[in-house]
Amino acid sequence: MSRILAIDIDQGSAYVATGVARGGSVKLEQVVTIPLGETLTPSNAAALGKQLKDALKSHGIPPGPVVAVVGRDRVILKDIKIPKVAPGEEPALVRFQASKDMTEAFDSVVLDYFTLDRPDADGQMRAVTATVRKDLLASYKSFCQAAGLKLEGLTARPLGTLAALDRAFVTGAVTAPEAKHSSIAVLSRGEKWGELVVARDGQVIFSRTISATSLTAEAMLLGELRRNLAVYNGQNPQQPVESLFIAEAAGPSGTWSGRIRAGLTIPVQAFDPLAGVEHDTSADARGQFAGLAGVLQLKSKAKPLPIDFASPRQAVSTEAANKRIALSIASILALFIIGGLAFGYIQVEKKQARLTELVKEKSALDKEVKELEEDAKRIKIYKEWDTQRVNWLDEIYDLAARFPDINGARLEQFRGEPYAMPKAAKNVKVDKNLPVLVAKMFLKIQTESGKLMDEFQTALQADKKYHHLARQTKGGATAGSSRFTHSYELIALVERRPASEYTRTLSASVPAKPSRAMKGFGERTGGGFPEFGKRPESKAEEKTEELPGGPNR
């Protein structure tokens, strides 16, 4: 039985967890957060280490061996392929393969790796490499030395987060997936950071940082989670992520797990990495200690850490073997170079001609795409207009055919205006069978009796294309009309329908054509002018009508 300390230095604070290893498992004892005020660097590591020493003493935590974690944002993780070789030659081959894609000098970084249990279909091995800068490792060593602690391991935080989930599976805090080899995702978040880890067969195979801005808004966090899961599922379509676990205390739906569960299609569960420990950490901030609880669990087992920057894997082959590897690699490279030059010289002209053709084809396609985009915009505008338009001529025709006896009723005013249906809320499902209401119709009608109005309103309702009919009585007849004693205003919402559904026929007799003759002008052909060829009557022949007050007036 031994006591172990786990430390995570992030955003100017040191997060410490202590535990006792026993029988391949660990029992968490205490967790504390110690403000340091500064970010850990090689120049201030010793001073910050002394601060930690005093703080641990004040919390009653005795010195002991330390395993530290480094955040995903300071670790470079890569997935590479290597041929299957002897265990002694594997570290050198991994370093050679990883160095080809490095953007920094190999001498300035520390690299460690672990191989995946499941080989590829082509027989090659896959390895996950992790790289940190050497000055970061030196900072942790100086920090622990000044604090009176012994650094026994330095690993990546995502590995600790996955180990914390495995611990929750063992204790039964959460339900493990039914499929043994399924892909699962784990989300942990601190005060200003977040990390997403995807694992399969108990090994980390994918990890991404969550931006600080996404942690402040639920919609942004959901969007980033969906994008990262889509990237992994696109790279591994045969084994997509089947469930998501969030490091926080299980609680009501107001926690992050409850809100994320509502926005994803996969199962979401919460697990408390600090279960069984007395502390005052808030429910959604316990992900800060998930990596620490996990590395304590890893350290309690009788085997090395999967990634340990303090003690990375080293090649154990002899010098002759290293030379053979170097010569073999050099020979292979030489063959590739020679073959590539010969093949390239033959193919370069063909590729150049093909490139020219593709450039022309691309230009033509770009031009066609722009034209199609303009057509698509016009079609969209037309569709929007077509779905909201009303056949007003057909509506007026039907109104005339449906109108009651014109001797007992008259239409004073007809007014139609567009109507926009209110938009439904995002989470409310819209019934597609509901009618599409596109216009609002106002009618002002005068009748001799209310019975005619009732018949007219009943005819509109029977049509079933007019909705929310509202009738208002406006009083008696208007000025100058003693015959029409009832005035009404009728309002209805008009449902959109095609022209083929207007089948009503107007049955009415044609009224007699009125005479167009005008007194004092003789027979007229229209327009108020005499017929061509006729002379107007002389003034002497005109009839003089005496006005009141005498002829002069």
PDB file of C-alpha atoms in Angstrom, residues 403 405-412 445-449 452 475-487:
ATOM      1  CA  PHE A 403     -73.635  36.353 -53.518  1.00  0.00           C
ATOM      2  CA  ASP A 405     -80.148  38.080 -54.245  1.00  0.00           C
ATOM      3  CA  ILE A 406     -78.764  41.355 -55.558  1.00  0.00           C
ATOM      4  CA  ASN A 407     -82.182  42.925 -55.163  1.00  0.00           C
ATOM      5  CA  GLY A 408     -82.030  42.290 -51.425  1.00  0.00           C
ATOM      6  CA  ALA A 409     -78.297  42.796 -50.768  1.00  0.00           C
ATOM      7  CA  ARG A 410     -75.387  44.810 -52.060  1.00  0.00           C
ATOM      8  CA  LEU A 411     -71.600  44.751 -51.617  1.00  0.00           C
ATOM      9  CA  GLU A 412     -70.207  48.084 -50.463  1.00  0.00           C
ATOM     10  CA  ILE A 445     -72.350  44.122 -47.122  1.00  0.00           C
ATOM     11  CA  GLN A 446     -75.786  45.729 -46.757  1.00  0.00           C
ATOM     12  CA  THR A 447     -78.957  43.625 -46.834  1.00  0.00           C
ATOM     13  CA  GLU A 448     -82.706  44.036 -46.425  1.00  0.00           C
ATOM     14  CA  SER A 449     -82.742  41.252 -43.818  1.00  0.00           C
ATOM     15  CA  LEU A 452     -79.600  36.883 -46.570  1.00  0.00           C
ATOM     16  CA  GLY A 475     -75.795  49.051 -37.556  1.00  0.00           C
ATOM     17  CA  GLY A 476     -78.542  50.171 -39.890  1.00  0.00           C
ATOM     18  CA  ALA A 477     -78.534  51.577 -43.394  1.00  0.00           C
ATOM     19  CA  THR A 478     -76.083  54.199 -44.588  1.00  0.00           C
ATOM     20  CA  ALA A 479     -77.100  57.721 -45.471  1.00  0.00           C
ATOM     21  CA  GLY A 480     -79.318  57.899 -48.535  1.00  0.00           C
ATOM     22  CA  SER A 481     -80.504  54.297 -48.312  1.00  0.00           C
ATOM     23  CA  SER A 482     -83.797  53.410 -46.675  1.00  0.00           C
ATOM     24  CA  ARG A 483     -84.070  50.058 -48.345  1.00  0.00           C
ATOM     25  CA  PHE A 484     -81.012  48.229 -46.990  1.00  0.00           C
ATOM     26  CA  THR A 485     -81.498  48.279 -43.253  1.00  0.00           C
ATOM     27  CA  HIS A 486     -78.719  45.917 -42.144  1.00  0.00           C
ATOM     28  CA  SER A 487     -74.948  46.545 -42.455  1.00  0.00           C
TER      29      SER A 487
END
